[in-house]
GROMACS .gro file of C-alpha atoms in nm:
model
  376
    1UNK     CA    1  -3.017  -3.539  -1.810
    2UNK     CA    2  -2.920  -3.263  -2.029
    3UNK     CA    3  -2.549  -3.162  -2.056
    4UNK     CA    4  -2.363  -2.894  -2.228
    5UNK     CA    5  -2.023  -2.843  -2.282
    6UNK     CA    6  -1.895  -2.513  -2.333
    7UNK     CA    7  -1.525  -2.467  -2.517
    8UNK     CA    8  -1.441  -2.709  -2.815
    9UNK     CA    9  -1.059  -2.722  -2.704
   10UNK     CA   10  -0.871  -3.119  -2.602
   11UNK     CA   11  -1.083  -3.103  -2.288
   12UNK     CA   12  -1.393  -3.000  -2.384
   13UNK     CA   13  -1.429  -3.233  -2.661
   14UNK     CA   14  -1.248  -3.521  -2.468
   15UNK     CA   15  -1.554  -3.444  -2.250
   16UNK     CA   16  -1.815  -3.502  -2.529
   17UNK     CA   17  -1.621  -3.820  -2.675
   18UNK     CA   18  -1.655  -3.938  -2.279
   19UNK     CA   19  -2.017  -3.848  -2.204
   20UNK     CA   20  -2.134  -3.956  -2.554
   21UNK     CA   21  -1.994  -4.308  -2.489
   22UNK     CA   22  -2.195  -4.320  -2.192
   23UNK     CA   23  -2.534  -4.248  -2.432
   24UNK     CA   24  -2.523  -3.885  -2.288
   25UNK     CA   25  -2.528  -3.644  -2.615
   26UNK     CA   26  -2.390  -3.359  -2.488
   27UNK     CA   27  -2.335  -3.030  -2.707
   28UNK     CA   28  -2.008  -2.851  -2.741
   29UNK     CA   29  -2.045  -2.492  -2.805
   30UNK     CA   30  -1.725  -2.309  -2.925
   31UNK     CA   31  -1.674  -1.917  -2.937
   32UNK     CA   32  -1.445  -1.947  -3.280
   33UNK     CA   33  -1.570  -1.961  -3.597
   34UNK     CA   34  -1.397  -2.267  -3.676
   35UNK     CA   35  -1.087  -2.496  -3.545
   36UNK     CA   36  -0.799  -2.329  -3.718
   37UNK     CA   37  -0.469  -2.550  -3.756
   38UNK     CA   38  -0.232  -2.440  -3.478
   39UNK     CA   39   0.133  -2.486  -3.506
   40UNK     CA   40   0.242  -2.585  -3.192
   41UNK     CA   41   0.375  -2.938  -3.070
   42UNK     CA   42   0.265  -3.110  -2.713
   43UNK     CA   43   0.384  -3.382  -2.521
   44UNK     CA   44   0.084  -3.635  -2.423
   45UNK     CA   45   0.200  -3.846  -2.108
   46UNK     CA   46   0.153  -4.227  -2.054
   47UNK     CA   47  -0.108  -4.085  -1.787
   48UNK     CA   48  -0.315  -3.890  -2.008
   49UNK     CA   49  -0.245  -4.187  -2.326
   50UNK     CA   50  -0.444  -4.412  -2.005
   51UNK     CA   51  -0.730  -4.224  -2.016
   52UNK     CA   52  -0.706  -4.148  -2.389
   53UNK     CA   53  -0.767  -4.518  -2.405
   54UNK     CA   54  -1.052  -4.549  -2.193
   55UNK     CA   55  -1.232  -4.289  -2.340
   56UNK     CA   56  -1.119  -4.506  -2.700
   57UNK     CA   57  -0.929  -4.271  -2.904
   58UNK     CA   58  -0.562  -4.386  -2.774
   59UNK     CA   59  -0.491  -4.581  -3.134
   60UNK     CA   60  -0.614  -4.307  -3.336
   61UNK     CA   61  -0.372  -4.053  -3.188
   62UNK     CA   62  -0.058  -4.316  -3.173
   63UNK     CA   63  -0.087  -4.264  -3.523
   64UNK     CA   64  -0.008  -3.903  -3.537
   65UNK     CA   65   0.219  -3.914  -3.226
   66UNK     CA   66   0.598  -3.951  -3.164
   67UNK     CA   67   0.663  -4.217  -2.856
   68UNK     CA   68   0.930  -4.062  -2.649
   69UNK     CA   69   1.214  -4.290  -2.484
   70UNK     CA   70   1.386  -4.028  -2.334
   71UNK     CA   71   1.385  -3.693  -2.200
   72UNK     CA   72   1.745  -3.487  -2.157
   73UNK     CA   73   1.834  -3.194  -1.945
   74UNK     CA   74   2.095  -3.010  -2.109
   75UNK     CA   75   2.328  -2.748  -1.931
   76UNK     CA   76   2.430  -2.378  -2.140
   77UNK     CA   77   2.704  -2.582  -2.286
   78UNK     CA   78   2.430  -2.814  -2.440
   79UNK     CA   79   2.579  -3.074  -2.193
   80UNK     CA   80   2.383  -3.386  -2.068
   81UNK     CA   81   2.289  -3.303  -1.694
   82UNK     CA   82   2.040  -3.617  -1.618
   83UNK     CA   83   1.764  -3.814  -1.796
   84UNK     CA   84   1.428  -3.949  -1.728
   85UNK     CA   85   1.380  -4.301  -1.915
   86UNK     CA   86   1.025  -4.283  -2.046
   87UNK     CA   87   1.027  -4.653  -2.123
   88UNK     CA   88   1.014  -4.731  -1.783
   89UNK     CA   89   0.640  -4.569  -1.790
   90UNK     CA   90   0.571  -4.787  -2.059
   91UNK     CA   91   0.685  -5.099  -1.877
   92UNK     CA   92   0.539  -5.031  -1.553
   93UNK     CA   93   0.184  -4.862  -1.684
   94UNK     CA   94   0.152  -5.015  -2.073
   95UNK     CA   95   0.099  -4.692  -2.257
   96UNK     CA   96   0.364  -4.434  -2.458
   97UNK     CA   97   0.477  -4.099  -2.379
   98UNK     CA   98   0.389  -3.933  -2.704
   99UNK     CA   99   0.499  -3.582  -2.881
  100UNK     CA  100   0.218  -3.479  -3.123
  101UNK     CA  101   0.098  -3.206  -3.341
  102UNK     CA  102  -0.188  -2.998  -3.127
  103UNK     CA  103  -0.382  -3.009  -3.447
  104UNK     CA  104  -0.341  -3.341  -3.477
  105UNK     CA  105  -0.474  -3.458  -3.131
  106UNK     CA  106  -0.755  -3.206  -3.180
  107UNK     CA  107  -0.879  -3.359  -3.504
  108UNK     CA  108  -0.888  -3.702  -3.344
  109UNK     CA  109  -1.147  -3.590  -3.094
  110UNK     CA  110  -1.310  -3.418  -3.305
  111UNK     CA  111  -1.382  -3.704  -3.554
  112UNK     CA  112  -1.526  -3.943  -3.259
  113UNK     CA  113  -1.775  -3.729  -3.234
  114UNK     CA  114  -2.071  -3.634  -3.460
  115UNK     CA  115  -2.037  -3.280  -3.637
  116UNK     CA  116  -2.388  -3.216  -3.542
  117UNK     CA  117  -2.326  -3.158  -3.150
  118UNK     CA  118  -2.086  -2.915  -3.215
  119UNK     CA  119  -2.145  -2.534  -3.283
  120UNK     CA  120  -1.976  -2.255  -3.375
  121UNK     CA  121  -1.971  -1.888  -3.289
  122UNK     CA  122  -2.116  -1.924  -2.946
  123UNK     CA  123  -1.929  -1.670  -2.695
  124UNK     CA  124  -2.070  -1.666  -2.381
  125UNK     CA  125  -2.211  -1.310  -2.251
  126UNK     CA  126  -2.307  -1.452  -1.937
  127UNK     CA  127  -2.539  -1.697  -1.730
  128UNK     CA  128  -2.775  -1.786  -1.467
  129UNK     CA  129  -2.796  -2.076  -1.275
  130UNK     CA  130  -3.096  -2.194  -1.047
  131UNK     CA  131  -3.210  -2.536  -0.839
  132UNK     CA  132  -3.298  -2.682  -1.133
  133UNK     CA  133  -3.099  -2.551  -1.421
  134UNK     CA  134  -2.842  -2.314  -1.583
  135UNK     CA  135  -2.896  -2.100  -1.886
  136UNK     CA  136  -2.645  -1.958  -2.051
  137UNK     CA  137  -2.649  -1.663  -2.316
  138UNK     CA  138  -2.466  -1.618  -2.625
  139UNK     CA  139  -2.334  -1.306  -2.809
  140UNK     CA  140  -2.551  -1.379  -3.087
  141UNK     CA  141  -2.855  -1.309  -2.922
  142UNK     CA  142  -2.935  -1.696  -2.840
  143UNK     CA  143  -2.957  -1.916  -2.528
  144UNK     CA  144  -2.972  -2.251  -2.432
  145UNK     CA  145  -3.100  -2.397  -2.083
  146UNK     CA  146  -2.916  -2.722  -1.955
  147UNK     CA  147  -2.935  -2.939  -1.666
  148UNK     CA  148  -2.562  -2.939  -1.650
  149UNK     CA  149  -2.266  -2.679  -1.768
  150UNK     CA  150  -1.966  -2.851  -1.828
  151UNK     CA  151  -1.751  -2.541  -1.805
  152UNK     CA  152  -1.433  -2.585  -2.064
  153UNK     CA  153  -1.360  -2.225  -2.162
  154UNK     CA  154  -0.982  -2.217  -2.110
  155UNK     CA  155  -0.739  -1.990  -1.866
  156UNK     CA  156  -0.967  -1.670  -1.897
  157UNK     CA  157  -1.302  -1.871  -1.807
  158UNK     CA  158  -1.581  -1.646  -1.777
  159UNK     CA  159  -1.770  -1.951  -1.585
  160UNK     CA  160  -1.437  -1.929  -1.348
  161UNK     CA  161  -1.414  -1.547  -1.300
  162UNK     CA  162  -1.757  -1.498  -1.228
  163UNK     CA  163  -1.808  -1.784  -0.995
  164UNK     CA  164  -1.495  -1.709  -0.849
  165UNK     CA  165  -1.375  -1.372  -0.830
  166UNK     CA  166  -1.002  -1.394  -0.724
  167UNK     CA  167  -0.947  -1.598  -1.027
  168UNK     CA  168  -0.745  -1.433  -1.243
  169UNK     CA  169  -0.455  -1.555  -1.475
  170UNK     CA  170  -0.145  -1.529  -1.336
  171UNK     CA  171   0.178  -1.432  -1.510
  172UNK     CA  172   0.476  -1.713  -1.487
  173UNK     CA  173   0.761  -1.453  -1.554
  174UNK     CA  174   0.873  -1.563  -1.906
  175UNK     CA  175   0.778  -1.516  -2.254
  176UNK     CA  176   0.810  -1.802  -2.497
  177UNK     CA  177   0.825  -1.860  -2.865
  178UNK     CA  178   0.726  -2.190  -3.065
  179UNK     CA  179   0.741  -2.335  -3.345
  180UNK     CA  180   0.719  -2.660  -3.599
  181UNK     CA  181   0.992  -2.704  -3.853
  182UNK     CA  182   1.113  -2.955  -4.115
  183UNK     CA  183   1.406  -3.214  -3.926
  184UNK     CA  184   1.701  -3.235  -4.148
  185UNK     CA  185   1.867  -3.536  -3.990
  186UNK     CA  186   2.006  -3.286  -3.661
  187UNK     CA  187   1.715  -3.398  -3.419
  188UNK     CA  188   1.692  -3.768  -3.312
  189UNK     CA  189   1.386  -3.947  -3.325
  190UNK     CA  190   1.217  -4.066  -2.979
  191UNK     CA  191   1.405  -3.806  -2.757
  192UNK     CA  192   1.299  -3.507  -2.655
  193UNK     CA  193   1.594  -3.230  -2.487
  194UNK     CA  194   1.556  -2.912  -2.297
  195UNK     CA  195   1.837  -2.664  -2.238
  196UNK     CA  196   1.899  -2.453  -1.985
  197UNK     CA  197   2.130  -2.117  -1.931
  198UNK     CA  198   2.155  -1.780  -1.816
  199UNK     CA  199   1.996  -1.668  -2.129
  200UNK     CA  200   1.712  -1.851  -2.200
  201UNK     CA  201   1.561  -2.224  -2.166
  202UNK     CA  202   1.537  -2.384  -2.502
  203UNK     CA  203   1.325  -2.715  -2.601
  204UNK     CA  204   1.265  -2.950  -2.905
  205UNK     CA  205   1.097  -3.294  -2.966
  206UNK     CA  206   1.063  -3.476  -3.257
  207UNK     CA  207   0.713  -3.505  -3.424
  208UNK     CA  208   0.623  -3.815  -3.633
  209UNK     CA  209   0.612  -3.671  -3.980
  210UNK     CA  210   0.942  -3.542  -4.058
  211UNK     CA  211   0.889  -3.239  -3.832
  212UNK     CA  212   1.015  -3.098  -3.505
  213UNK     CA  213   0.877  -2.948  -3.219
  214UNK     CA  214   1.007  -2.647  -3.031
  215UNK     CA  215   1.002  -2.383  -2.783
  216UNK     CA  216   1.194  -2.068  -2.618
  217UNK     CA  217   1.204  -1.911  -2.300
  218UNK     CA  218   1.316  -1.590  -2.179
  219UNK     CA  219   1.281  -1.390  -1.817
  220UNK     CA  220   1.071  -1.061  -1.911
  221UNK     CA  221   0.771  -0.867  -1.789
  222UNK     CA  222   0.461  -0.934  -1.937
  223UNK     CA  223   0.319  -0.767  -2.263
  224UNK     CA  224   0.734  -0.657  -2.297
  225UNK     CA  225   0.664  -0.481  -2.653
  226UNK     CA  226   1.072  -0.539  -2.736
  227UNK     CA  227   0.981  -0.921  -2.716
  228UNK     CA  228   0.669  -0.845  -2.896
  229UNK     CA  229   0.905  -0.756  -3.204
  230UNK     CA  230   1.094  -1.023  -3.260
  231UNK     CA  231   1.061  -1.297  -3.538
  232UNK     CA  232   1.238  -1.589  -3.640
  233UNK     CA  233   1.550  -1.417  -3.715
  234UNK     CA  234   1.567  -1.232  -3.386
  235UNK     CA  235   1.486  -1.555  -3.180
  236UNK     CA  236   1.739  -1.746  -3.349
  237UNK     CA  237   2.002  -1.462  -3.303
  238UNK     CA  238   1.924  -1.498  -2.920
  239UNK     CA  239   1.932  -1.867  -2.865
  240UNK     CA  240   2.261  -1.920  -3.105
  241UNK     CA  241   2.498  -1.985  -2.821
  242UNK     CA  242   2.344  -2.331  -2.767
  243UNK     CA  243   2.429  -2.461  -3.110
  244UNK     CA  244   2.377  -2.417  -3.481
  245UNK     CA  245   2.126  -2.673  -3.478
  246UNK     CA  246   1.915  -2.516  -3.209
  247UNK     CA  247   1.984  -2.172  -3.432
  248UNK     CA  248   1.879  -2.381  -3.764
  249UNK     CA  249   1.547  -2.454  -3.570
  250UNK     CA  250   1.416  -2.112  -3.500
  251UNK     CA  251   1.507  -1.937  -3.818
  252UNK     CA  252   1.413  -2.195  -4.106
  253UNK     CA  253   1.047  -2.174  -3.875
  254UNK     CA  254   0.763  -2.101  -4.134
  255UNK     CA  255   0.534  -1.796  -4.012
  256UNK     CA  256   0.295  -1.995  -4.022
  257UNK     CA  257   0.413  -2.232  -3.735
  258UNK     CA  258   0.638  -1.924  -3.525
  259UNK     CA  259   0.373  -1.860  -3.223
  260UNK     CA  260   0.488  -1.635  -2.939
  261UNK     CA  261   0.275  -1.590  -2.593
  262UNK     CA  262   0.328  -1.491  -2.249
  263UNK     CA  263   0.308  -1.772  -2.019
  264UNK     CA  264   0.024  -1.844  -1.764
  265UNK     CA  265  -0.148  -2.046  -1.506
  266UNK     CA  266  -0.368  -2.013  -1.234
  267UNK     CA  267  -0.336  -2.024  -0.827
  268UNK     CA  268  -0.466  -2.371  -0.733
  269UNK     CA  269  -0.845  -2.383  -0.700
  270UNK     CA  270  -0.993  -2.569  -0.383
  271UNK     CA  271  -1.342  -2.636  -0.603
  272UNK     CA  272  -1.398  -2.713  -0.931
  273UNK     CA  273  -1.814  -2.788  -0.884
  274UNK     CA  274  -2.091  -2.506  -0.854
  275UNK     CA  275  -2.435  -2.692  -0.765
  276UNK     CA  276  -2.462  -2.740  -1.168
  277UNK     CA  277  -2.146  -2.605  -1.352
  278UNK     CA  278  -1.839  -2.772  -1.346
  279UNK     CA  279  -1.524  -2.686  -1.426
  280UNK     CA  280  -1.275  -2.881  -1.627
  281UNK     CA  281  -0.942  -2.843  -1.830
  282UNK     CA  282  -0.751  -2.497  -1.811
  283UNK     CA  283  -1.077  -2.337  -1.707
  284UNK     CA  284  -0.993  -2.512  -1.390
  285UNK     CA  285  -0.634  -2.575  -1.341
  286UNK     CA  286  -0.449  -2.405  -1.601
  287UNK     CA  287  -0.087  -2.486  -1.553
  288UNK     CA  288   0.253  -2.372  -1.686
  289UNK     CA  289   0.399  -2.617  -1.983
  290UNK     CA  290   0.689  -2.731  -1.769
  291UNK     CA  291   0.569  -3.105  -1.689
  292UNK     CA  292   0.403  -3.135  -2.052
  293UNK     CA  293   0.089  -3.194  -1.876
  294UNK     CA  294  -0.125  -2.912  -1.961
  295UNK     CA  295  -0.358  -3.115  -2.242
  296UNK     CA  296  -0.293  -3.442  -2.037
  297UNK     CA  297  -0.471  -3.317  -1.748
  298UNK     CA  298  -0.781  -3.190  -1.943
  299UNK     CA  299  -0.794  -3.563  -2.102
  300UNK     CA  300  -0.744  -3.688  -1.743
  301UNK     CA  301  -1.082  -3.476  -1.626
  302UNK     CA  302  -1.271  -3.614  -1.919
  303UNK     CA  303  -1.164  -3.955  -1.790
  304UNK     CA  304  -1.260  -3.922  -1.477
  305UNK     CA  305  -1.632  -3.737  -1.540
  306UNK     CA  306  -1.705  -4.084  -1.771
  307UNK     CA  307  -1.566  -4.309  -1.471
  308UNK     CA  308  -1.768  -4.124  -1.218
  309UNK     CA  309  -2.074  -4.167  -1.418
  310UNK     CA  310  -2.035  -4.503  -1.496
  311UNK     CA  311  -2.058  -4.577  -1.110
  312UNK     CA  312  -2.317  -4.353  -1.036
  313UNK     CA  313  -2.671  -4.245  -1.221
  314UNK     CA  314  -2.675  -3.900  -1.073
  315UNK     CA  315  -2.490  -3.584  -1.265
  316UNK     CA  316  -2.448  -3.443  -0.886
  317UNK     CA  317  -2.332  -3.777  -0.724
  318UNK     CA  318  -2.088  -3.796  -1.048
  319UNK     CA  319  -1.955  -3.417  -0.951
  320UNK     CA  320  -1.870  -3.513  -0.648
  321UNK     CA  321  -1.677  -3.800  -0.713
  322UNK     CA  322  -1.474  -3.585  -1.005
  323UNK     CA  323  -1.427  -3.319  -0.771
  324UNK     CA  324  -1.267  -3.492  -0.489
  325UNK     CA  325  -1.062  -3.700  -0.777
  326UNK     CA  326  -0.937  -3.378  -0.967
  327UNK     CA  327  -0.867  -3.101  -0.704
  328UNK     CA  328  -0.576  -3.259  -0.527
  329UNK     CA  329  -0.391  -3.412  -0.848
  330UNK     CA  330  -0.420  -3.096  -1.046
  331UNK     CA  331  -0.300  -2.862  -0.748
  332UNK     CA  332   0.010  -3.046  -0.727
  333UNK     CA  333   0.061  -3.061  -1.114
  334UNK     CA  334   0.029  -2.651  -1.119
  335UNK     CA  335   0.247  -2.649  -0.823
  336UNK     CA  336   0.539  -2.877  -0.908
  337UNK     CA  337   0.523  -2.752  -1.308
  338UNK     CA  338   0.588  -2.352  -1.179
  339UNK     CA  339   0.869  -2.479  -0.925
  340UNK     CA  340   1.040  -2.679  -1.233
  341UNK     CA  341   1.012  -2.345  -1.454
  342UNK     CA  342   1.104  -2.125  -1.173
  343UNK     CA  343   1.450  -2.324  -1.122
  344UNK     CA  344   1.472  -2.395  -1.520
  345UNK     CA  345   1.474  -2.013  -1.613
  346UNK     CA  346   1.746  -1.903  -1.309
  347UNK     CA  347   1.981  -1.630  -1.448
  348UNK     CA  348   2.218  -1.529  -1.179
  349UNK     CA  349   2.514  -1.697  -1.219
  350UNK     CA  350   2.555  -1.823  -0.862
  351UNK     CA  351   2.211  -2.031  -0.908
  352UNK     CA  352   2.289  -2.150  -1.239
  353UNK     CA  353   2.628  -2.281  -1.113
  354UNK     CA  354   2.434  -2.433  -0.805
  355UNK     CA  355   2.215  -2.620  -1.038
  356UNK     CA  356   2.439  -2.736  -1.305
  357UNK     CA  357   2.625  -2.908  -1.055
  358UNK     CA  358   2.360  -3.076  -0.816
  359UNK     CA  359   2.109  -3.153  -1.074
  360UNK     CA  360   2.332  -3.413  -1.224
  361UNK     CA  361   2.366  -3.596  -0.900
  362UNK     CA  362   2.050  -3.600  -0.873
  363UNK     CA  363   1.916  -4.070  -0.909
  364UNK     CA  364   1.734  -4.096  -1.235
  365UNK     CA  365   1.553  -4.334  -1.035
  366UNK     CA  366   1.456  -4.022  -0.811
  367UNK     CA  367   1.283  -3.783  -1.113
  368UNK     CA  368   1.133  -4.099  -1.216
  369UNK     CA  369   0.959  -4.152  -0.926
  370UNK     CA  370   0.840  -3.803  -0.907
  371UNK     CA  371   0.594  -3.853  -1.193
  372UNK     CA  372   0.444  -4.157  -1.038
  373UNK     CA  373   0.212  -3.924  -0.875
  374UNK     CA  374   0.039  -3.876  -1.228
  375UNK     CA  375  -0.061  -4.244  -1.227
  376UNK     CA  376  -0.249  -4.204  -0.886
   0.00000   0.00000   0.00000
């Protein structure tokens, strides 16, 4: 069985790890000229850590991950409204919930694959599928034909937008800055926090190496030129109403770790498999980052495909199993994450007053229970 993977992001590499573990030596084709370190942090939930353990790389990833014991939700005055106890997930399911620098996660996955199976400068221009194979053409005038293609080519996937014509990324309504900065005794270990106010949302989490990851979101029109011009000082000043700590985290972020992007997801799809082409990761189910499940769901894709192939000798049958498992779950993640972002980004005073009054009344056990669908 000849399988190729398009896209060398987290989903593509995790899939390569899983397939190689089964003896299917899939090649990965990446459009970039090399992998560049990205100055962002991400959360990896216990559900994704379970998948990484099955893929055989969880121990390596834990070496550079910061276990998170609690998530705090704060109001505009930085007062705690509610919490989620992540230690309960560890007790129930056996894996940590961690924060990690994206580049460390990427490196651990890449290290688990023989480098001869990873190819750079391979930008897809078009593809052709028949009943027996798929031919993929690249911008360097080369092509490759395989029995099956795993399309892990991101939210702007050439494969998805060709196979499903009405599937463009959809704007979430807010823009976001992110960064990594040195901790100076002002960020608690093992605690992630997120503050919601009329003037924007700010969140942060410690990383394992004495640094912290932060993000800051503001409602805006997409591609807003005014916000594109913001530097660290501008963002720090905008969010200074929270606390001096928030202002420092932003203002002292090095240029190479200061990023800005509008937030997008895709409308949930009803199908990820199109004969011999399988959509995976953000190409299939890009989500807003409000649940910390973007990378995690890509990792689960890789695990579920590997697991399906363990139980059937035919890729065609494995893809049917994969599709049945992944479509409904990722649809739920996309919808819940978008709902959380909608409420967290409220900027009308009466809505904020309602949220700040009602949210503290929700039992923490209910918040915990709402996460358990991730483990089904």
